[in-house]
């Protein structure tokens, strides 16, 4: 995965994963605070909270974000982009070992769940660290890099999220190959109803938009969707949600200006890599 799980992150010596506890009385705490005191990586490390004024809290989540190296890991899990259910964020807070945990209420994805299983939360592949089938909830760990690269930072207690378990050898492939490796976030720029369907337009970075093609696949908050048009001059693409989809995913509930997680079809990335590596030319000359 591109996005690092907190369980893995805590094994490194770059920094320690920090977090905060969000209660029902402080639902907006996450977007307003950042973490400091990353110099120590011992068990005695303490967390201090300082308010941020009109700036992204996650750009300074690590002491030196420029030093972070992004590596593409091998495929550890695979999804289809067909959302199984919408879960509800139950709690966000600090884990006992200093990481950041997110507890989610759900039912369907808990069927047959095991520790270490992968579940896509709004299209982000995360690892189950705890679960309780009696109260119907599970916990996943998050690292600062995960929050920086995804829209999960906007979540608070009570937020709805798309959930999907990783596929098994007997699963039906109803969507397309989705890795749960979020390429970046897009911004919703328009929502227009047409009959019982909903047109949505999303603005994306140029580096991501180059992989988006008309009638091609894209995962938006983990939902496998078909791109209708790409507007290069606007830096946008659009898609349409039928009534059934609107009722079963979180995207329609988001407002203009909010972020969505985007994962482009991996086939385009492989093609680009092969072309840039001279693979095609080597075949022609062989």
mmCIF file of C-alpha atoms in Angstrom:
data_model
loop_
_atom_site.group_PDB
_atom_site.id
_atom_site.type_symbol
_atom_site.label_atom_id
_atom_site.label_comp_id
_atom_site.label_asym_id
_atom_site.label_seq_id
_atom_site.Cartn_x
_atom_site.Cartn_y
_atom_site.Cartn_z
ATOM 1 C CA UNK A 1 0.000 0.000 0.000
ATOM 2 C CA UNK A 2 1.035 3.574 -0.605
ATOM 3 C CA UNK A 3 -0.552 4.629 2.655
ATOM 4 C CA UNK A 4 1.293 3.367 5.704
ATOM 5 C CA UNK A 5 -0.617 1.617 8.466
ATOM 6 C CA UNK A 6 0.177 2.858 11.944
ATOM 7 C CA UNK A 7 1.230 -0.662 12.963
ATOM 8 C CA UNK A 8 3.989 -0.555 10.374
ATOM 9 C CA UNK A 9 4.821 3.098 10.946
ATOM 10 C CA UNK A 10 5.531 2.517 14.601
ATOM 11 C CA UNK A 11 8.297 0.070 13.734
ATOM 12 C CA UNK A 12 10.273 2.753 11.930
ATOM 13 C CA UNK A 13 12.487 5.361 13.543
ATOM 14 C CA UNK A 14 11.219 8.298 11.477
ATOM 15 C CA UNK A 15 8.722 9.399 14.071
ATOM 16 C CA UNK A 16 6.093 8.089 16.382
ATOM 17 C CA UNK A 17 2.433 8.044 15.310
ATOM 18 C CA UNK A 18 0.523 10.494 17.458
ATOM 19 C CA UNK A 19 -3.162 11.186 17.807
ATOM 20 C CA UNK A 20 -5.815 12.695 19.955
ATOM 21 C CA UNK A 21 -9.042 11.605 21.540
ATOM 22 C CA UNK A 22 -12.202 13.130 20.123
ATOM 23 C CA UNK A 23 -15.298 13.051 22.290
ATOM 24 C CA UNK A 24 -18.840 13.996 21.337
ATOM 25 C CA UNK A 25 -18.213 17.360 22.915
ATOM 26 C CA UNK A 26 -15.209 18.111 20.699
ATOM 27 C CA UNK A 27 -16.150 16.850 17.218
ATOM 28 C CA UNK A 28 -13.995 19.426 15.427
ATOM 29 C CA UNK A 29 -10.806 18.777 17.387
ATOM 30 C CA UNK A 30 -8.920 16.884 14.696
ATOM 31 C CA UNK A 31 -8.986 19.568 11.980
ATOM 32 C CA UNK A 32 -7.904 22.247 14.468
ATOM 33 C CA UNK A 33 -4.917 20.719 16.203
ATOM 34 C CA UNK A 34 -1.469 19.451 15.356
ATOM 35 C CA UNK A 35 1.096 17.408 17.237
ATOM 36 C CA UNK A 36 4.515 18.414 18.451
ATOM 37 C CA UNK A 37 7.457 16.969 20.375
ATOM 38 C CA UNK A 38 8.545 14.372 17.829
ATOM 39 C CA UNK A 39 12.181 14.534 18.924
ATOM 40 C CA UNK A 40 11.888 11.599 21.293
ATOM 41 C CA UNK A 41 10.893 8.121 20.213
ATOM 42 C CA UNK A 42 11.096 6.541 23.630
ATOM 43 C CA UNK A 43 8.183 5.240 25.662
ATOM 44 C CA UNK A 44 8.316 8.465 27.662
ATOM 45 C CA UNK A 45 7.349 10.638 24.719
ATOM 46 C CA UNK A 46 4.549 13.056 25.532
ATOM 47 C CA UNK A 47 2.077 14.748 23.272
ATOM 48 C CA UNK A 48 1.431 18.476 23.308
ATOM 49 C CA UNK A 49 -1.434 20.215 21.552
ATOM 50 C CA UNK A 50 -1.238 23.633 19.940
ATOM 51 C CA UNK A 51 -3.997 25.337 17.969
ATOM 52 C CA UNK A 52 -3.466 26.050 14.279
ATOM 53 C CA UNK A 53 -4.838 29.209 12.756
ATOM 54 C CA UNK A 54 -6.182 28.882 9.186
ATOM 55 C CA UNK A 55 -3.736 26.219 8.027
ATOM 56 C CA UNK A 56 -3.838 22.512 7.322
ATOM 57 C CA UNK A 57 -3.069 20.623 10.549
ATOM 58 C CA UNK A 58 -1.559 17.689 8.719
ATOM 59 C CA UNK A 59 1.067 19.507 6.648
ATOM 60 C CA UNK A 60 3.045 19.879 9.836
ATOM 61 C CA UNK A 61 2.062 16.543 11.329
ATOM 62 C CA UNK A 62 5.680 15.395 11.044
ATOM 63 C CA UNK A 63 8.625 17.615 11.991
ATOM 64 C CA UNK A 64 9.948 17.595 8.433
ATOM 65 C CA UNK A 65 7.384 16.455 5.891
ATOM 66 C CA UNK A 66 9.839 16.994 3.007
ATOM 67 C CA UNK A 67 11.984 14.155 4.266
ATOM 68 C CA UNK A 68 9.172 11.629 3.987
ATOM 69 C CA UNK A 69 9.827 9.094 1.248
ATOM 70 C CA UNK A 70 6.798 7.677 -0.547
ATOM 71 C CA UNK A 71 7.235 4.076 -1.597
ATOM 72 C CA UNK A 72 4.860 1.909 -3.570
ATOM 73 C CA UNK A 73 4.523 -1.389 -1.757
ATOM 74 C CA UNK A 74 3.512 -4.685 -3.281
ATOM 75 C CA UNK A 75 -0.167 -5.550 -3.503
ATOM 76 C CA UNK A 76 -1.248 -6.972 -0.159
ATOM 77 C CA UNK A 77 -4.971 -6.794 -0.722
ATOM 78 C CA UNK A 78 -7.456 -6.131 -3.466
ATOM 79 C CA UNK A 79 -10.924 -4.603 -3.578
ATOM 80 C CA UNK A 80 -13.609 -4.207 -6.221
ATOM 81 C CA UNK A 81 -14.967 -0.761 -5.402
ATOM 82 C CA UNK A 82 -18.399 -2.220 -4.655
ATOM 83 C CA UNK A 83 -19.292 -0.776 -1.244
ATOM 84 C CA UNK A 84 -20.675 -3.442 1.094
ATOM 85 C CA UNK A 85 -22.114 -1.089 3.681
ATOM 86 C CA UNK A 86 -21.829 2.348 5.216
ATOM 87 C CA UNK A 87 -20.319 2.357 8.668
ATOM 88 C CA UNK A 88 -20.366 5.089 11.315
ATOM 89 C CA UNK A 89 -17.312 6.560 13.003
ATOM 90 C CA UNK A 90 -17.723 5.720 16.667
ATOM 91 C CA UNK A 91 -14.516 7.094 18.125
ATOM 92 C CA UNK A 92 -11.232 8.699 17.108
ATOM 93 C CA UNK A 93 -8.403 8.719 19.576
ATOM 94 C CA UNK A 94 -4.994 7.802 20.918
ATOM 95 C CA UNK A 95 -4.208 4.112 21.278
ATOM 96 C CA UNK A 96 -2.382 2.703 24.286
ATOM 97 C CA UNK A 97 0.897 2.459 22.373
ATOM 98 C CA UNK A 98 0.775 6.021 21.052
ATOM 99 C CA UNK A 99 -0.792 5.489 17.651
ATOM 100 C CA UNK A 100 -3.976 6.926 16.223
ATOM 101 C CA UNK A 101 -7.034 4.672 16.198
ATOM 102 C CA UNK A 102 -10.398 4.931 14.513
ATOM 103 C CA UNK A 103 -13.295 2.813 15.765
ATOM 104 C CA UNK A 104 -16.131 2.149 13.340
ATOM 105 C CA UNK A 105 -19.572 0.686 13.874
ATOM 106 C CA UNK A 106 -20.476 -1.869 11.199
ATOM 107 C CA UNK A 107 -22.139 -5.247 10.672
ATOM 108 C CA UNK A 108 -21.565 -6.783 7.247
ATOM 109 C CA UNK A 109 -17.781 -6.335 7.119
ATOM 110 C CA UNK A 110 -17.473 -8.001 10.536
ATOM 111 C CA UNK A 111 -18.701 -11.322 9.166
ATOM 112 C CA UNK A 112 -15.730 -13.662 9.389
ATOM 113 C CA UNK A 113 -13.365 -10.828 10.338
ATOM 114 C CA UNK A 114 -9.939 -11.636 11.786
ATOM 115 C CA UNK A 115 -7.194 -9.498 13.287
ATOM 116 C CA UNK A 116 -4.943 -8.203 10.529
ATOM 117 C CA UNK A 117 -7.680 -8.281 7.878
ATOM 118 C CA UNK A 118 -7.815 -5.415 5.400
ATOM 119 C CA UNK A 119 -10.911 -3.251 5.103
ATOM 120 C CA UNK A 120 -11.233 -0.293 2.755
ATOM 121 C CA UNK A 121 -12.540 2.778 4.588
ATOM 122 C CA UNK A 122 -13.580 5.396 2.030
ATOM 123 C CA UNK A 123 -11.224 3.656 -0.361
ATOM 124 C CA UNK A 124 -8.256 3.583 2.017
ATOM 125 C CA UNK A 125 -6.907 0.116 2.774
ATOM 126 C CA UNK A 126 -6.593 -0.154 6.560
ATOM 127 C CA UNK A 127 -5.746 -3.017 8.905
ATOM 128 C CA UNK A 128 -8.137 -4.311 11.576
ATOM 129 C CA UNK A 129 -6.376 -4.111 14.938
ATOM 130 C CA UNK A 130 -9.374 -4.864 17.169
ATOM 131 C CA UNK A 131 -12.967 -5.952 16.707
ATOM 132 C CA UNK A 132 -15.995 -6.785 18.813
ATOM 133 C CA UNK A 133 -18.819 -8.651 17.103
ATOM 134 C CA UNK A 134 -21.078 -8.308 20.152
ATOM 135 C CA UNK A 135 -21.230 -4.532 19.919
ATOM 136 C CA UNK A 136 -20.599 -4.528 16.142
ATOM 137 C CA UNK A 137 -17.501 -2.389 15.844
ATOM 138 C CA UNK A 138 -13.890 -2.673 14.751
ATOM 139 C CA UNK A 139 -10.759 -0.562 15.092
ATOM 140 C CA UNK A 140 -8.154 0.382 12.499
ATOM 141 C CA UNK A 141 -4.845 2.138 12.971
ATOM 142 C CA UNK A 142 -3.860 5.322 11.135
ATOM 143 C CA UNK A 143 -0.484 6.944 10.571
ATOM 144 C CA UNK A 144 0.198 10.648 9.935
ATOM 145 C CA UNK A 145 0.989 9.941 6.266
ATOM 146 C CA UNK A 146 -2.406 8.288 5.839
ATOM 147 C CA UNK A 147 -4.132 11.369 7.161
ATOM 148 C CA UNK A 148 -2.020 13.687 5.017
ATOM 149 C CA UNK A 149 -2.806 11.827 1.804
ATOM 150 C CA UNK A 150 -6.508 11.113 2.271
ATOM 151 C CA UNK A 151 -9.772 12.782 3.188
ATOM 152 C CA UNK A 152 -9.986 10.746 6.401
ATOM 153 C CA UNK A 153 -8.729 13.820 8.254
ATOM 154 C CA UNK A 154 -12.157 15.396 7.741
ATOM 155 C CA UNK A 155 -13.928 12.594 9.610
ATOM 156 C CA UNK A 156 -15.398 13.035 13.064
ATOM 157 C CA UNK A 157 -17.551 11.015 15.424
ATOM 158 C CA UNK A 158 -20.818 10.266 13.650
ATOM 159 C CA UNK A 159 -19.428 10.518 10.103
ATOM 160 C CA UNK A 160 -20.511 7.859 7.623
ATOM 161 C CA UNK A 161 -17.850 5.935 5.679
ATOM 162 C CA UNK A 162 -17.878 3.462 2.796
ATOM 163 C CA UNK A 163 -16.696 -0.005 3.821
ATOM 164 C CA UNK A 164 -15.524 -2.980 1.786
ATOM 165 C CA UNK A 165 -13.645 -6.118 2.754
ATOM 166 C CA UNK A 166 -10.713 -7.313 0.663
ATOM 167 C CA UNK A 167 -11.737 -9.820 -1.990
ATOM 168 C CA UNK A 168 -11.224 -13.557 -1.590
ATOM 169 C CA UNK A 169 -10.615 -16.173 -4.313
ATOM 170 C CA UNK A 170 -14.366 -16.823 -4.376
ATOM 171 C CA UNK A 171 -15.494 -13.189 -4.463
ATOM 172 C CA UNK A 172 -17.429 -11.810 -7.415
ATOM 173 C CA UNK A 173 -15.618 -9.003 -9.242
ATOM 174 C CA UNK A 174 -18.435 -6.507 -9.623
ATOM 175 C CA UNK A 175 -16.372 -3.349 -10.089
ATOM 176 C CA UNK A 176 -12.698 -3.028 -11.063
ATOM 177 C CA UNK A 177 -9.322 -3.723 -9.470
ATOM 178 C CA UNK A 178 -8.997 -1.335 -6.524
ATOM 179 C CA UNK A 179 -5.939 -1.565 -4.275
ATOM 180 C CA UNK A 180 -6.988 0.829 -1.551
ATOM 181 C CA UNK A 181 -3.890 2.908 -2.328
ATOM 182 C CA UNK A 182 -5.257 6.431 -2.469
ATOM 183 C CA UNK A 183 -3.457 8.492 -5.125
ATOM 184 C CA UNK A 184 -4.686 11.772 -3.699
ATOM 185 C CA UNK A 185 -7.801 13.747 -2.906
ATOM 186 C CA UNK A 186 -10.177 15.582 -5.187
ATOM 187 C CA UNK A 187 -12.563 18.429 -4.429
ATOM 188 C CA UNK A 188 -16.257 18.293 -5.248
ATOM 189 C CA UNK A 189 -16.998 21.338 -7.418
ATOM 190 C CA UNK A 190 -20.603 20.689 -8.460
ATOM 191 C CA UNK A 191 -23.642 18.492 -7.790
ATOM 192 C CA UNK A 192 -26.499 18.623 -10.290
ATOM 193 C CA UNK A 193 -29.612 16.463 -10.213
ATOM 194 C CA UNK A 194 -31.067 15.056 -13.418
ATOM 195 C CA UNK A 195 -34.231 13.111 -12.750
ATOM 196 C CA UNK A 196 -33.413 10.629 -9.996
ATOM 197 C CA UNK A 197 -29.720 10.622 -10.931
ATOM 198 C CA UNK A 198 -26.982 12.926 -9.698
ATOM 199 C CA UNK A 199 -24.171 14.461 -11.735
ATOM 200 C CA UNK A 200 -21.022 15.166 -9.756
ATOM 201 C CA UNK A 201 -17.887 16.978 -10.903
ATOM 202 C CA UNK A 202 -14.581 16.600 -9.067
ATOM 203 C CA UNK A 203 -11.414 18.647 -9.415
ATOM 204 C CA UNK A 204 -8.149 16.718 -9.245
ATOM 205 C CA UNK A 205 -4.441 17.477 -9.460
ATOM 206 C CA UNK A 206 -2.900 17.347 -12.932
ATOM 207 C CA UNK A 207 -0.617 14.490 -11.862
ATOM 208 C CA UNK A 208 -3.672 12.383 -11.040
ATOM 209 C CA UNK A 209 -5.992 13.595 -13.795
ATOM 210 C CA UNK A 210 -3.660 12.239 -16.493
ATOM 211 C CA UNK A 211 -4.749 8.720 -15.512
ATOM 212 C CA UNK A 212 -8.461 9.550 -15.789
ATOM 213 C CA UNK A 213 -10.089 8.784 -19.144
ATOM 214 C CA UNK A 214 -13.694 9.063 -20.379
ATOM 215 C CA UNK A 215 -15.618 5.803 -19.845
ATOM 216 C CA UNK A 216 -12.732 4.535 -17.724
ATOM 217 C CA UNK A 217 -12.807 3.413 -14.107
ATOM 218 C CA UNK A 218 -11.969 5.466 -11.032
ATOM 219 C CA UNK A 219 -12.476 4.798 -7.328
ATOM 220 C CA UNK A 220 -14.049 7.745 -5.495
ATOM 221 C CA UNK A 221 -14.077 7.223 -1.727
ATOM 222 C CA UNK A 222 -13.638 3.544 -2.539
ATOM 223 C CA UNK A 223 -16.633 3.405 -4.875
ATOM 224 C CA UNK A 224 -15.983 2.007 -8.346
ATOM 225 C CA UNK A 225 -17.398 4.541 -10.805
ATOM 226 C CA UNK A 226 -17.320 5.142 -14.543
ATOM 227 C CA UNK A 227 -15.924 8.484 -15.676
ATOM 228 C CA UNK A 228 -18.258 10.256 -18.099
ATOM 229 C CA UNK A 229 -16.103 13.188 -19.255
ATOM 230 C CA UNK A 230 -12.708 14.689 -18.492
ATOM 231 C CA UNK A 231 -12.287 18.475 -18.616
ATOM 232 C CA UNK A 232 -8.550 19.050 -18.877
ATOM 233 C CA UNK A 233 -8.882 22.835 -19.064
ATOM 234 C CA UNK A 234 -10.776 22.825 -15.767
ATOM 235 C CA UNK A 235 -8.729 20.061 -14.184
ATOM 236 C CA UNK A 236 -11.948 18.133 -13.545
ATOM 237 C CA UNK A 237 -13.836 14.975 -14.398
ATOM 238 C CA UNK A 238 -17.452 14.023 -13.812
ATOM 239 C CA UNK A 239 -19.567 10.944 -13.167
ATOM 240 C CA UNK A 240 -23.210 10.135 -12.588
ATOM 241 C CA UNK A 241 -24.746 8.343 -9.622
ATOM 242 C CA UNK A 242 -27.997 6.452 -10.142
ATOM 243 C CA UNK A 243 -30.579 6.451 -7.377
ATOM 244 C CA UNK A 244 -29.530 3.084 -5.939
ATOM 245 C CA UNK A 245 -25.887 4.123 -5.663
ATOM 246 C CA UNK A 246 -26.868 7.411 -4.035
ATOM 247 C CA UNK A 247 -28.629 5.497 -1.277
ATOM 248 C CA UNK A 248 -25.743 3.148 -0.564
ATOM 249 C CA UNK A 249 -22.557 5.252 -0.596
ATOM 250 C CA UNK A 250 -21.429 8.381 1.242
ATOM 251 C CA UNK A 251 -20.487 10.505 -1.779
ATOM 252 C CA UNK A 252 -23.903 12.185 -2.308
ATOM 253 C CA UNK A 253 -23.970 13.289 1.340
ATOM 254 C CA UNK A 254 -20.825 15.354 0.854
ATOM 255 C CA UNK A 255 -21.081 19.039 0.047
ATOM 256 C CA UNK A 256 -19.445 21.115 -2.667
ATOM 257 C CA UNK A 257 -15.947 21.959 -1.465
ATOM 258 C CA UNK A 258 -15.440 18.748 0.493
ATOM 259 C CA UNK A 259 -12.723 16.248 -0.337
ATOM 260 C CA UNK A 260 -13.012 12.732 -1.718
ATOM 261 C CA UNK A 261 -10.347 10.048 -1.920
ATOM 262 C CA UNK A 262 -9.299 9.170 -5.477
ATOM 263 C CA UNK A 263 -7.581 6.084 -6.817
ATOM 264 C CA UNK A 264 -7.020 5.916 -10.556
ATOM 265 C CA UNK A 265 -7.196 2.668 -12.504
ATOM 266 C CA UNK A 266 -3.864 0.910 -12.011
ATOM 267 C CA UNK A 267 -3.754 -0.203 -15.666
ATOM 268 C CA UNK A 268 -2.903 3.337 -16.770
ATOM 269 C CA UNK A 269 -0.010 3.476 -14.307
ATOM 270 C CA UNK A 270 1.453 0.228 -15.610
ATOM 271 C CA UNK A 271 1.198 1.412 -19.207
ATOM 272 C CA UNK A 272 2.944 4.679 -18.333
ATOM 273 C CA UNK A 273 5.696 2.819 -16.511
ATOM 274 C CA UNK A 274 6.302 0.422 -19.404
ATOM 275 C CA UNK A 275 6.448 3.235 -21.944
ATOM 276 C CA UNK A 276 8.791 5.381 -19.866
ATOM 277 C CA UNK A 277 11.133 2.450 -19.171
ATOM 278 C CA UNK A 278 11.737 1.749 -22.848
ATOM 279 C CA UNK A 279 10.085 -1.646 -22.595
ATOM 280 C CA UNK A 280 8.166 -1.201 -25.867
ATOM 281 C CA UNK A 281 11.291 -0.123 -27.761
ATOM 282 C CA UNK A 282 13.204 -3.113 -26.426
ATOM 283 C CA UNK A 283 10.529 -5.429 -27.799
ATOM 284 C CA UNK A 284 10.630 -3.735 -31.208
ATOM 285 C CA UNK A 285 14.391 -4.118 -31.378
ATOM 286 C CA UNK A 286 14.456 -7.715 -30.240
#
